[in-house]
Coordinates of C-alpha atoms and ligand atoms in Angstrom, one line a residue:
X1052 CA 9.7 3.5 -3.5
X1053 CA 11.8 5.2 -1.4
X1054 CA 10.2 8.5 0.7
X1055 CA 11.1 11.7 0.3
X1056 CA 10.8 14.9 2.1
X1057 CA 11.4 18.7 2.2
X1058 CA 11.3 21.6 4.3
X1059 CA 12.4 25.1 3.9
X1060 CA 11.2 27.7 6.8
X1061 CA 12.3 29.5 9.5
X1062 CA 13.0 26.2 11.7
X1063 CA 15.4 24.0 12.2
X1064 CA 15.1 21.7 8.9
X1065 CA 17.0 18.6 10.7
X1066 CA 14.8 17.9 12.9
X1067 CA 11.9 18.1 10.5
X1068 CA 13.1 16.3 8.4
X1069 CA 14.2 13.2 10.4
X1070 CA 10.6 13.1 12.0
X1071 CA 9.2 13.2 8.4
X1072 CA 11.6 10.5 7.0
X1073 CA 10.9 8.4 10.0
X1074 CA 7.0 8.4 8.7
X1075 CA 7.6 7.5 5.3
X1076 CA 9.9 4.7 6.3
X1077 CA 7.6 2.1 5.3
X1078 CA 8.4 3.0 1.7
X1079 CA 11.8 1.7 1.8
X1080 CA 14.5 1.1 4.7
X1081 CA 17.7 0.3 3.3
X1082 CA 19.8 3.3 3.6
X1083 CA 19.0 7.0 4.4
X1084 CA 20.4 10.7 3.7
X1085 CA 20.0 14.2 4.2
X1086 CA 21.1 17.3 2.6
X1087 CA 20.6 20.6 4.5
X1088 CA 21.1 24.2 3.3
X1089 CA 22.5 26.8 5.5
X1090 CA 23.5 29.7 3.5
X1091 CA 25.7 28.9 1.1
X1092 CA 27.0 26.2 2.1
X1093 CA 25.1 21.9 2.4
X1094 CA 25.3 19.6 5.7
X1095 CA 25.2 16.2 3.6
X1096 CA 24.9 12.8 5.9
X1097 CA 23.8 9.4 4.7
X1098 CA 23.7 6.3 6.4
X1099 CA 23.4 2.4 5.5
X1100 CA 20.6 0.9 7.5
X1101 CA 17.0 2.2 8.7
X1102 CA 16.5 6.0 9.8
X1103 CA 17.9 4.8 12.9
X1104 CA 21.7 4.6 12.0
X1105 CA 21.4 8.4 10.2
X1106 CA 19.6 9.8 13.5
X1107 CA 22.7 7.7 15.0
X1108 CA 25.3 10.1 12.6
X1109 CA 23.2 13.3 12.9
X1110 CA 22.1 13.1 16.9
X1111 CA 25.2 14.4 18.1
X1112 CA 25.3 17.5 15.5
X1113 CA 23.9 21.3 15.7
X1114 CA 22.6 21.9 12.0
X1115 CA 21.3 25.5 12.0
X1116 CA 20.1 25.2 8.0
X1117 CA 16.2 25.9 7.6
X1118 CA 15.8 24.3 4.2
X1119 CA 16.6 20.5 3.2
X1120 CA 15.6 17.3 1.3
X1121 CA 15.8 14.0 3.0
X1122 CA 15.0 10.9 1.5
X1123 CA 14.8 7.4 2.6
X1124 CA 15.6 4.3 0.5
X1125 CA 14.5 1.2 -1.2
X1126 CA 17.2 0.0 -4.0
X1127 CA 16.4 -0.3 -7.4
X1128 CA 19.7 0.6 -8.9
X1129 CA 22.2 -0.3 -7.0
X1130 CA 22.8 -1.6 -3.8
X1131 CA 22.3 -0.2 -0.2
X1132 CA 25.4 1.3 0.0
X1133 CA 26.3 4.5 1.3
X1134 CA 27.5 5.7 -1.6
X1135 CA 24.4 5.1 -3.7
X1136 CA 22.0 6.9 -0.5
X1137 CA 20.4 10.1 -1.8
X1138 CA 20.7 12.3 -1.9
X1139 CA 23.2 12.7 -4.9
X1140 CA 25.5 15.4 -5.7
X1141 CA 26.5 16.9 -9.5
X1142 CA 30.6 17.1 -9.5
X1143 CA 30.7 19.8 -8.2
X1144 CA 29.0 19.8 -5.0
X1145 CA 26.4 22.3 -5.9
X1146 CA 23.5 20.4 -6.6
X1147 CA 21.6 17.5 -4.3
X1148 CA 18.8 15.2 -5.5
X1149 CA 16.2 12.9 -4.1
X1150 CA 14.4 10.6 -6.3
X1151 CA 11.4 7.7 -6.1
X1152 CA 10.7 5.9 -9.1
X1153 CA 13.1 5.1 -12.0
X1154 CA 14.8 6.6 -14.8
X1155 CA 14.4 4.4 -17.4
X1156 CA 16.7 5.9 -20.4
X1157 CA 19.7 6.6 -17.6
X1158 CA 22.0 3.8 -19.4
X1159 CA 21.9 6.1 -22.4
X1160 CA 22.0 9.5 -20.5
X1161 CA 24.9 8.0 -18.0
X1162 CA 26.8 7.3 -21.1
X1163 CA 26.3 10.7 -22.6
X1164 CA 27.5 12.4 -19.8
X1165 CA 30.4 10.2 -19.4
X1166 CA 31.3 11.0 -22.6
X1167 CA 31.4 14.6 -21.8
X1168 CA 33.6 13.5 -18.8
X1169 CA 31.2 13.1 -16.1
X1170 CA 32.4 11.1 -13.1
X1171 CA 29.8 9.3 -11.3
X1172 CA 30.2 8.2 -7.8
X1173 CA 27.3 6.2 -7.0
X1174 CA 25.8 3.1 -9.1
X1175 CA 22.1 4.7 -9.6
X1176 CA 20.0 6.0 -11.7
X1177 CA 19.1 9.2 -9.9
X1178 CA 22.8 10.4 -9.9
X1179 CA 22.3 11.4 -13.1
X1180 CA 19.7 13.8 -11.8
X1181 CA 21.9 15.9 -10.5
X1182 CA 24.8 15.8 -13.5
X1183 CA 21.8 17.0 -15.7
X1184 CA 20.5 19.6 -13.6
X1185 CA 23.8 21.5 -13.4
X1186 CA 24.3 21.2 -16.7
X1187 CA 21.1 22.6 -17.3
X1188 CA 21.5 25.1 -14.6
X1189 CA 21.9 28.9 -15.8
X1190 CA 21.2 31.0 -13.0
X1191 CA 17.6 29.0 -12.2
X1192 CA 16.6 26.0 -10.7
X1193 CA 13.6 25.9 -11.5
X1194 CA 14.4 26.5 -15.0
X1195 CA 17.0 24.0 -14.7
X1196 CA 14.8 21.5 -13.3
X1197 CA 11.9 22.0 -15.9
X1198 CA 14.9 21.3 -18.9
X1199 CA 15.8 18.2 -17.3
X1200 CA 12.5 16.7 -17.1
X1201 CA 12.1 17.0 -20.6
X1202 CA 15.3 15.1 -21.0
X1203 CA 13.8 12.3 -18.5
X1204 CA 12.1 8.8 -19.4
X1205 CA 10.4 6.9 -16.8
X1206 CA 9.1 7.9 -13.3
X1207 CA 10.3 10.5 -10.5
X1208 CA 8.9 12.8 -7.4
X1209 CA 12.3 14.5 -7.4
X1210 CA 13.7 17.6 -5.1
X1211 CA 17.0 19.7 -5.4
X1212 CA 18.4 21.9 -4.1
X1213 CA 21.5 24.1 -5.4
X1214 CA 24.2 26.0 -3.3
X1215 CA 23.7 28.9 -5.2
X1216 CA 20.1 29.4 -4.9
X1217 CA 19.2 29.1 -0.9
X1218 CA 16.3 28.8 0.1
X1219 CA 14.4 27.4 -2.6
X1220 CA 13.5 23.7 -3.3
X1221 CA 12.3 22.4 -6.6
X1222 CA 9.9 19.5 -6.5
X1223 CA 8.6 17.8 -9.7
X1224 CA 7.1 14.4 -10.5
X1225 CA 5.8 12.1 -13.1
X1226 CA 4.3 9.0 -12.2
X1227 CA 5.6 9.1 -8.3
X1228 CA 3.9 10.7 -5.5
X1229 CA 4.8 14.1 -4.5
X1230 CA 2.3 16.1 -2.1
X1231 CA 3.3 19.9 -1.0
X1232 CA 2.5 20.6 2.3
X1233 CA 1.6 24.6 3.0
X1234 CA 2.1 26.4 6.3
X1235 CA 3.1 29.9 7.5
X1236 CA 6.2 31.1 6.4
X1237 CA 7.1 27.3 5.7
X1238 CA 6.6 24.8 3.5
X1239 CA 6.7 21.1 2.7
X1240 CA 6.7 18.5 0.1
X1241 CA 6.9 15.0 0.5
X1242 CA 6.2 11.5 -0.7
X1243 CA 2.9 10.6 1.9
X1244 CA 1.2 13.3 3.9
X1245 CA 2.1 11.5 7.4
X1246 CA 5.3 12.9 7.1
X1247 CA 4.3 16.7 7.1
X1248 CA 0.8 16.4 9.0
X1249 CA 2.0 17.3 12.2
X1250 CA 3.0 20.9 10.7
X1251 CA 0.3 21.3 8.3
X1252 CA -2.8 19.7 7.1
X1253 CA -3.0 22.2 4.2
X1254 CA -1.6 20.6 1.0
X1255 CA -1.7 21.1 -2.8
X1256 CA -1.5 17.4 -4.9
X1257 CA 1.2 17.7 -7.7
X1258 CA -0.1 15.9 -11.0
X1259 CA 1.9 14.4 -13.4
X1260 CA 4.8 16.2 -15.4
X1261 CA 4.6 19.4 -13.1
X1262 CA 7.2 20.9 -11.2
X1263 CA 6.9 23.4 -8.1
X1264 CA 9.7 26.0 -6.5
X1265 CA 9.2 26.5 -2.8
X1266 CA 10.3 29.1 -0.5
X1267 CA 9.6 29.8 2.8
X1268 CA 7.3 32.4 1.7
X1269 CA 5.2 30.6 -0.9
X1270 CA 4.8 27.8 -3.5
X1271 CA 5.0 28.1 -7.3
X1272 CA 3.5 25.2 -9.3
X1273 CA 4.1 25.5 -13.1
X1274 CA 4.1 22.4 -15.5
X1275 CA 6.8 21.0 -17.6
X1276 CA 5.3 23.6 -20.7
X1277 CA 6.3 26.6 -18.2
X1278 CA 2.6 27.9 -17.6
X1279 CA 1.7 28.4 -14.0
X1280 CA -0.6 26.0 -11.8
X1281 CA -2.9 27.9 -9.4
X1282 CA -4.5 25.2 -7.4
X1283 CA -6.3 25.3 -4.0
X1284 CA -5.6 23.5 -1.2
X1285 CA -7.3 20.9 0.8
X1286 CA -7.5 19.7 4.0
X1287 CA -6.2 16.6 4.9
X1288 CA -8.9 14.5 7.5
X1289 CA -5.8 12.6 9.2
X1290 CA -4.7 13.7 12.6
X1291 CA -1.3 13.4 13.9
X1292 CA -2.2 10.6 16.2
X1293 CA -3.2 8.3 13.8
X1294 CA 0.3 7.5 12.2
X1295 CA 1.7 6.8 16.0
X1296 CA 1.4 3.3 18.4
X1297 CA -0.6 4.4 21.0
X1298 CA 0.9 1.6 23.0
X1299 CA 1.1 -1.3 20.8
X1300 CA 4.6 -2.6 20.2
X1301 CA 3.9 -2.9 16.0
X1302 CA 1.8 -1.2 13.6
X1303 CA 0.2 -4.5 12.3
X1304 CA -1.1 -5.2 16.1
X1305 CA -2.5 -1.6 16.1
X1306 CA -4.1 -1.9 12.7
X1307 CA -5.2 -5.5 13.1
X1308 CA -7.2 -4.3 16.6
X1309 CA -8.2 -1.0 14.6
X1310 CA -10.3 -3.7 12.3
X1311 CA -13.9 -3.0 14.3
X1312 CA -13.7 0.9 13.7
X1313 CA -12.3 0.1 10.1
X1314 CA -15.5 -1.2 9.6
X1315 CA -17.3 1.3 10.9
X1316 CA -15.7 4.2 8.6
X1317 CA -15.8 2.1 5.9
X1318 CA -20.0 2.2 5.9
X1319 CA -20.2 5.3 7.8
X1320 CA -22.7 7.4 6.1
X1321 CA -23.4 4.5 3.3
X1322 CA -26.2 2.4 5.1
X1323 CA -30.0 2.6 4.5
X1324 CA -31.3 -0.2 6.8
X1325 CA -34.4 0.7 5.5
X1326 CA -34.4 0.2 2.2
X1327 CA -31.3 -2.6 1.7
X1328 CA -29.3 -0.2 -0.4
X1329 CA -26.4 1.3 0.7
X1330 CA -25.5 5.4 -0.5
X1331 CA -22.4 5.8 -2.5
X1332 CA -21.9 9.2 -3.2
X1333 CA -18.4 8.9 -4.7
X1334 CA -20.1 7.2 -7.9
X1335 CA -22.7 9.2 -8.6
X1336 CA -20.8 10.5 -11.5
X1337 CA -20.9 7.3 -13.3
X1338 CA -23.9 5.8 -11.9
X1339 CA -26.0 5.9 -15.3
X1340 CA -23.7 3.8 -16.7
X1341 CA -22.4 2.0 -13.6
X1342 CA -26.2 0.4 -12.9
X1343 CA -26.4 -1.2 -16.7
X1344 CA -22.7 -2.4 -16.4
X1345 CA -22.6 -6.4 -16.4
X1346 CA -19.1 -6.8 -16.8
X1347 CA -16.3 -5.8 -14.0
X1348 CA -12.9 -6.4 -13.7
X1349 CA -11.2 -5.9 -10.4
X1350 CA -7.5 -4.9 -11.1
X1351 CA -4.9 -4.8 -7.9
X1352 CA -1.6 -6.1 -6.3
X1353 CA -1.0 -7.9 -3.6
X1354 CA -3.6 -8.0 -0.2
X1355 CA -6.0 -5.9 -2.5
X1356 CA -5.3 -8.4 -5.0
X1357 CA -7.3 -11.4 -2.6
X1358 CA -9.4 -9.0 -1.8
X1359 CA -10.4 -8.5 -5.5
X1360 CA -10.8 -12.2 -5.4
X1361 CA -13.5 -12.3 -2.4
X1362 CA -14.8 -9.7 -4.3
X1363 CA -15.8 -11.6 -7.3
X1364 CA -17.5 -14.0 -5.4
X1365 CA -19.5 -11.3 -3.4
X1366 CA -20.5 -9.5 -6.9
X1367 CA -21.5 -13.4 -7.9
X1368 CA -24.0 -13.7 -5.3
X1369 CA -25.3 -10.0 -5.3
X1370 CA -25.4 -9.1 -8.8
X1371 CA -25.6 -10.2 -12.6
X1372 CA -22.3 -9.1 -13.0
X1373 CA -19.6 -11.1 -14.2
X1374 CA -16.8 -10.2 -12.6
X1375 CA -13.1 -10.6 -13.7
X1376 CA -10.2 -10.1 -10.9
X1377 CA -7.0 -9.4 -12.1
X1378 CA -3.3 -9.3 -11.3
X1379 CA -2.6 -5.5 -12.2
X1380 CA 1.1 -6.3 -13.2
X1381 CA -0.5 -9.2 -15.7
X1382 CA -3.2 -7.1 -17.4
X1383 CA -1.4 -4.9 -19.4
X1384 CA -0.4 -7.7 -21.1
X1385 CA -3.4 -9.3 -22.0
X1386 CA -5.3 -8.6 -25.3
X1387 CA -7.4 -6.1 -23.6
X1388 CA -11.3 -6.8 -25.5
X1389 CA -14.0 -5.3 -23.2
X1390 CA -17.3 -5.5 -23.8
X1391 CA -19.6 -2.3 -24.2
X1392 CA -19.7 -0.6 -20.8
X1393 CA -16.8 -2.4 -18.9
X1394 CA -16.0 -1.0 -15.6
X1395 CA -12.6 -1.2 -14.0
X1396 CA -12.3 -1.1 -10.6
X1397 CA -8.7 -0.1 -9.6
X1398 CA -8.5 -1.0 -5.7
X1399 CA -5.4 0.0 -4.0
X1400 CA -4.7 1.4 -0.2
X1401 CA -1.8 4.1 -1.2
X1402 CA -3.6 4.4 -4.9
X1403 CA 0.2 4.9 -6.0
X1404 CA 0.7 1.2 -6.5
X1405 CA 2.6 1.7 -10.3
X1406 CA 1.3 -1.9 -11.8
X1407 CA -1.9 -1.0 -10.9
X1408 CA -2.0 2.7 -12.1
X1409 CA -0.6 1.2 -15.6
X1410 CA -2.9 -1.2 -15.9
X1411 CA -6.0 1.8 -15.0
X1412 CA -4.1 3.5 -18.0
X1413 CA -3.9 0.9 -20.4
X1414 CA -7.7 -0.1 -19.5
X1415 CA -9.0 4.2 -20.3
X1416 CA -6.8 3.8 -23.7
X1417 CA -9.5 0.5 -24.4
X1418 CA -12.2 2.9 -23.5
X1419 CA -13.0 0.8 -20.2
X1420 CA -14.9 2.8 -17.4
X1421 CA -12.8 3.7 -14.3
X1422 CA -13.6 3.6 -10.7
X1423 CA -11.0 3.3 -7.4
X1424 CA -11.3 1.7 -4.5
X1425 CA -8.7 3.9 -2.4
X1426 CA -7.5 4.6 1.0
X1427 CA -5.0 7.8 0.5
X1428 CA -7.2 10.7 -0.3
X1429 CA -5.6 12.6 -3.5
X1430 CA -3.8 9.5 -4.4
X1431 CA -2.5 9.0 -8.4
X1432 CA -5.1 6.3 -8.2
X1433 CA -8.2 8.8 -6.8
X1434 CA -7.2 11.4 -9.7
X1435 CA -7.0 9.3 -12.6
X1436 CA -10.4 7.5 -12.4
X1437 CA -13.7 9.2 -12.8
X1438 CA -15.3 8.0 -9.8
X1439 CA -14.5 6.0 -6.7
X1440 CA -15.3 5.0 -3.5
X1441 CA -12.6 6.1 -0.4
X1442 CA -11.6 3.6 2.4
X1443 CA -11.5 6.5 4.8
X1444 CA -9.5 4.0 6.8
X1445 CA -6.2 6.1 7.8
X1446 CA -3.1 5.5 7.2
X1447 CA -2.0 1.8 7.4
X1448 CA 1.4 1.9 8.2
X1449 CA 2.3 -1.8 8.7
X1450 CA 3.8 -2.5 5.5
X1451 CA 1.8 -6.2 5.3
X1452 CA -1.8 -4.5 4.6
X1453 CA -4.1 -6.0 7.3
X1454 CA -7.0 -3.4 8.2
X1455 CA -7.4 -2.2 4.4
X1456 CA -8.3 -5.9 3.4
X1457 CA -11.1 -5.7 5.8
X1458 CA -12.2 -2.2 4.7
X1459 CA -11.8 -3.6 1.2
X1460 CA -14.0 -6.6 1.2
X1461 CA -16.9 -3.8 3.5
X1462 CA -16.5 -1.4 0.5
X1463 CA -16.9 -4.4 -2.4
X1464 CA -19.6 -5.8 -0.2
X1465 CA -21.4 -2.4 -0.5
X1466 CA -20.6 -2.0 -4.1
X1467 CA -21.9 -5.2 -4.8
X1468 CA -25.0 -4.6 -2.6
X1469 CA -26.1 -1.1 -4.2
X1470 CA -25.8 -2.8 -7.6
X1471 CA -27.4 -5.9 -6.8
X1472 CA -30.4 -3.6 -5.4
X1473 CA -31.2 -2.3 -9.1
X1474 CA -30.7 -5.8 -10.7
X1475 CA -32.9 -9.0 -8.9
X1476 CA -31.9 -8.6 -5.0
X1477 CA -34.7 -8.6 -3.0
X1478 CA -35.3 -6.2 -0.4
X1479 CA -35.3 -9.2 2.2
X1480 CA -31.7 -9.9 0.8
X1481 CA -30.7 -6.1 1.0
X1482 CA -31.9 -5.5 4.7
X1483 CA -30.4 -8.5 5.6
X1484 CA -26.7 -7.9 4.2
X1485 CA -27.0 -4.5 6.0
X1486 CA -28.0 -6.1 9.2
X1487 CA -25.3 -8.2 9.0
X1488 CA -22.7 -5.8 8.1
X1489 CA -23.7 -3.9 10.6
X1490 CA -23.3 -6.6 12.9
X1491 CA -19.3 -7.2 11.9
X1492 CA -17.4 -4.6 14.0
X1493 CA -18.6 -6.3 17.0
X1494 CA -17.7 -9.9 15.5
X1495 CA -14.3 -9.0 14.5
X1496 CA -13.8 -7.6 18.3
X1497 CA -15.0 -11.1 19.2
X1498 CA -12.1 -12.7 17.1
X1499 CA -9.8 -10.4 18.6
X1500 CA -10.5 -10.9 22.0
X1501 CA -9.1 -14.6 21.3
X1502 CA -5.7 -13.1 20.3
X1503 CA -4.0 -15.2 23.7
X1504 CA -5.8 -18.4 22.1
X1505 CA -4.1 -17.2 18.7
X1506 CA -0.7 -16.4 20.0
X1507 CA -0.7 -20.1 22.3
X1508 CA -1.2 -21.6 18.3
X1509 CA 1.5 -19.8 17.0
X1510 CA 3.4 -21.1 19.8
X1511 CA 3.4 -24.1 19.0
X1512 CA 3.6 -24.4 15.6
X1513 CA 5.9 -20.8 14.6
X1514 CA 9.3 -22.9 14.2
X1515 CA 7.4 -25.2 11.6
X1516 CA 8.9 -24.3 8.4
X1517 CA 6.5 -25.1 5.8
X1518 CA 2.6 -24.0 6.0
X1519 CA -0.2 -24.9 4.2
X1520 CA -3.4 -22.7 4.0
X1521 CA -6.7 -24.2 2.4
X1522 CA -9.7 -23.2 1.7
X1523 CA -12.9 -23.6 -0.8
X1524 CA -15.2 -20.3 -2.3
X1525 CA -15.4 -17.6 0.2
X1526 CA -12.5 -19.1 2.1
X1527 CA -10.0 -19.6 -0.8
X1528 CA -8.8 -16.2 -1.4
X1529 CA -8.5 -15.8 2.6
X1530 CA -6.3 -18.9 2.4
X1531 CA -4.1 -17.2 -0.5
X1532 CA -4.1 -14.0 1.8
X1533 CA -3.3 -15.7 4.8
X1534 CA -0.4 -17.6 3.2
X1535 CA 0.9 -14.4 2.0
X1536 CA 0.8 -12.5 5.4
X1537 CA 2.9 -15.4 6.8
X1538 CA 5.2 -15.0 4.3
X1539 CA 5.3 -10.8 4.5
X1540 CA 5.8 -11.0 8.6
X1541 CA 8.0 -14.2 9.7
X1542 CA 9.1 -15.4 6.6
X1543 CA 7.9 -19.1 6.8
X1544 CA 7.3 -20.5 3.5
X1545 CA 3.8 -20.8 3.1
X1546 CA 0.7 -21.5 0.6
X1547 CA -2.4 -20.6 0.2
X1548 CA -4.3 -23.2 -1.9
X1549 CA -8.3 -24.4 -3.1
X1550 CA -8.9 -27.0 -1.0
X1551 CA -10.0 -28.7 -3.8
X1552 CA -6.7 -28.7 -5.6
X1553 CA -5.1 -30.4 -2.6
X1554 CA -5.4 -33.9 -4.2
X1555 CA -3.3 -32.8 -7.2
X1556 CA -0.1 -31.5 -5.6
X1557 CA 0.2 -30.1 -2.2
X1558 CA -0.8 -33.2 -1.0
X1559 CA 2.1 -35.0 -1.0
X1560 CA 4.1 -32.5 1.3
X1561 CA 1.3 -33.5 4.3
X1562 CA 3.3 -34.8 6.8
X1563 CA 4.0 -34.4 10.9
X1564 CA 6.2 -31.2 10.2
X1565 CA 3.9 -29.3 8.1
X1566 CA 0.7 -27.3 9.4
X1567 CA -2.1 -26.5 7.8
X1568 CA -4.7 -23.6 8.4
X1569 CA -8.2 -24.9 7.3
X1570 CA -10.6 -22.0 6.5
X1571 CA -14.0 -23.5 7.3
X1572 CA -16.5 -21.6 8.6
X1573 CA -20.3 -23.4 8.3
X1574 CA -20.7 -22.5 4.7
X1575 CA -22.2 -24.6 1.3
X1576 CA -18.3 -25.7 1.7
X1577 CA -18.2 -27.0 5.3
X1578 CA -18.9 -30.4 3.9
X1579 CA -16.7 -30.6 1.4
X1580 CA -13.8 -28.9 3.8
X1581 CA -14.1 -31.4 6.4
X1582 CA -13.2 -34.3 3.8
X1583 CA -9.9 -31.9 3.0
X1584 CA -9.5 -31.7 7.0
X1585 CA -9.9 -35.7 7.5
X1586 CA -7.6 -36.2 4.4
X1587 CA -4.6 -34.1 5.8
X1588 CA -5.4 -35.7 9.4
X1589 CA -5.2 -39.3 8.2
X1590 CA -1.7 -38.3 6.5
X1591 CA -1.0 -36.8 9.8
X1592 CA -0.8 -33.6 9.2
X1593 CA -1.3 -31.0 11.9
X1594 CA -4.2 -28.9 11.4
X1595 CA -5.5 -25.7 12.9
X1596 CA -8.9 -24.7 11.7
X1597 CA -10.6 -21.4 11.3
X1598 CA -14.3 -22.5 12.2
X1599 CA -18.0 -21.1 13.1
X1600 CA -18.6 -21.1 16.8
X1601 CA -20.3 -24.1 18.1
X1602 CA -19.3 -26.2 15.2
X1603 CA -18.2 -29.5 17.1
X1604 CA -17.8 -31.6 14.3
X1605 CA -14.5 -29.8 13.6
X1606 CA -13.5 -29.5 17.4
X1607 CA -14.4 -33.5 17.8
X1608 CA -11.9 -33.6 14.4
X1609 CA -9.0 -30.8 15.3
X1610 CA -7.1 -30.1 18.5
X1611 CA -6.8 -26.5 17.4
X1612 CA -9.7 -24.5 16.4
X1613 CA -10.3 -20.6 16.5
X1614 CA -13.5 -19.5 16.3
X1615 CA -15.5 -16.7 14.4
X1616 CA -19.1 -15.9 15.1
X1617 CA -21.8 -16.4 12.5
X1618 CA -22.6 -14.2 9.8
X1619 CA -23.8 -14.9 5.8
X1620 CA -21.5 -16.8 4.0
X1621 CA -20.0 -13.8 1.8
X1622 CA -19.2 -11.5 4.8
X1623 CA -17.2 -14.8 6.7
X1624 CA -14.2 -13.7 5.2
X1625 CA -14.2 -10.3 6.9
X1626 CA -14.2 -12.4 10.3
X1627 CA -11.9 -15.3 9.1
X1628 CA -8.8 -13.1 7.8
X1629 CA -8.4 -11.9 11.2
X1630 CA -7.0 -15.2 13.0
X1631 CA -5.1 -15.5 10.0
X1632 CA -3.4 -11.9 10.5
X1633 CA -2.7 -12.8 14.3
X1634 CA -1.3 -16.0 13.1
X1635 CA 1.1 -14.3 11.3
X1636 CA 2.2 -11.5 13.5
X1637 CA 2.5 -13.7 16.7
X1638 CA 4.5 -16.6 14.5
X1639 CA 6.8 -13.3 13.1
X1640 CA 7.0 -11.8 16.7
X1641 CA 8.6 -15.1 18.6
X1642 CA 10.8 -15.3 15.6
X1643 CA 11.8 -12.0 16.3
X1644 CA 11.2 -10.3 12.7
X1645 CA 11.3 -7.1 11.8
X1646 CA 7.1 -6.8 11.9
X1647 CA 6.6 -3.4 10.7
X1648 CA 9.3 -3.4 8.1
X1649 CA 9.9 -6.8 7.1
X1650 CA 13.0 -7.3 4.7
X1651 CA 12.6 -6.4 1.1
X1652 CA 9.3 -5.4 1.4
X1653 CA 8.1 -1.9 0.6
X1654 CA 4.5 -0.1 1.9
X1655 CA 4.3 1.5 -1.6
X1656 CA 5.5 -0.4 -4.8
X1657 CA 6.1 2.8 -7.1
X1658 CA 8.2 0.7 -9.6
X1659 CA 7.3 -1.4 -12.1
Ligands
G6P1916 C1 3.0 -3.6 -1.2 C2 2.7 -4.1 -0.2 C3 1.1 -4.8 0.5 C4 0.1 -4.2 -1.1 C5 0.3 -4.1 -1.9 C6 -0.3 -3.1 -3.2 O1 3.4 -5.0 -1.7 O2 3.5 -4.6 1.0 O3 1.1 -4.5 1.4 O4 -0.7 -5.2 -0.6 O5 1.6 -3.2 -2.2 O6 -0.4 -1.9 -2.4 P1 -1.8 -1.1 -2.8 O7 -1.5 0.3 -2.2 O8 -1.9 -1.2 -4.5 O9 -3.0 -1.6 -2.2

């Protein structure tokens, strides 16, 4: 994963790079480093741990240079030590490189370099880049990087400076995100616009196998085959304050509380109440094929994958389309045999998840149609799919995904509704759905207003080391997502299970030390879930129930109930996930966990 940020201009580079790094820290946070060029001298610092450690090391230093590169790392090759932190250098300390991705042929390249006498200083794959670029440098840094690209297998977003060519930064990409920020008398590059949005909202996306030479006065992009590219800038919609805490103690909490707005953002301009048919401009290019589609596969990872699971049930309810949901990381290993006119929906917050990208590339090879449901505008998945729907949810910074899950469910509902209305779904059902969707933001607010109550429940249970989450049908993926949230941020072991499977194993675990979170809204599964709750209570297992307002049956049985307002059965997940998110958040807070940057995780997983 890792995050990279570069600056060349008239201002001192250090504060700009440090600020940029802080906004990329979600991408990796085990070590960080920077290299800043001042005429033919390069200042170079690295530190183990979070950005704050690098800040401590460099705070009192006045570094005058006005161009430089900086990196925050999520280790793949070599432990998170200072010697493995980026930037990496060639032997003569001329070339400094930062890199996001994996150089797959690095063993082979390293051996070759070692044979020619090169001494390595780190255990990373990245270091080969520094030595290769140095070997390939013949007065022109851009050409040296281009030549090096032809020797590499694997993925990279990289940035290079050279002591001998001050005022120049060369960036290149294959598979890892890299965006160029265009300013006046200054230019930027970064893994994510969040690192630059304070300084410019004009960006150019670099495509795979392209490189760019950045100076303060311009940006020249070319392909690996040396063809010059003219690409207009795009304007980024995000505001700098979107990436700030705005008074919340953590981004996770801020993003949970943003969810009423997230639903509005996902539906804005897309609802046609009278006809019960949503408008989704982004899929117009494929609409002729899509409306005939009877087979879809949703591919995704992590929280996006669980949203896909809910989506399957929603499509079953509203359309005639058969939907499969696949983990992107497994999808490629399957025998892909699609019926004609199959659509793949690639769903990803970042639009950069390597497994999801690899899955859609494979599906496209096999002739499937591709659409994306993506939050980050201009990201790789959005560009590699023929059409798509943006979440428009603004940046999600907490590593554990929250608001995007709700946004994905909203968008999947809109898509299913659109298709359903062109199939057998009646006007009445369509209108009812849009009415229910319109009510959701206020209903989510109502769930959020129980934050203190949920915090008190978390206080009661956070010391328990093992939790079970149970749900059926629409509630099953919420059980999995609820358990994932708890694991991610509190490090408590939790399992999400289909309640019907409890008797096939997990029931053996039930005892007074193991709380169960039961997702039990008033839907067609209600009675069966009540039976499961009885089975747990009779074995003295504590139960926390997420139930519909006014469900006295549940209140009579269970001590700890979190209520959600009544909605259509297939929209219940949008409400029932919110208490799960808050429970996880508060448990993590009681346990003093690093909520926005949990250990070993990263927000955007750009390695397979
Ligand atoms: C990482 C993040 C998760 C996220 C998953 C998929 O594991 O920590 O929060 O759900 O990647 O990311 P995507 O950007 O593809 O939705």
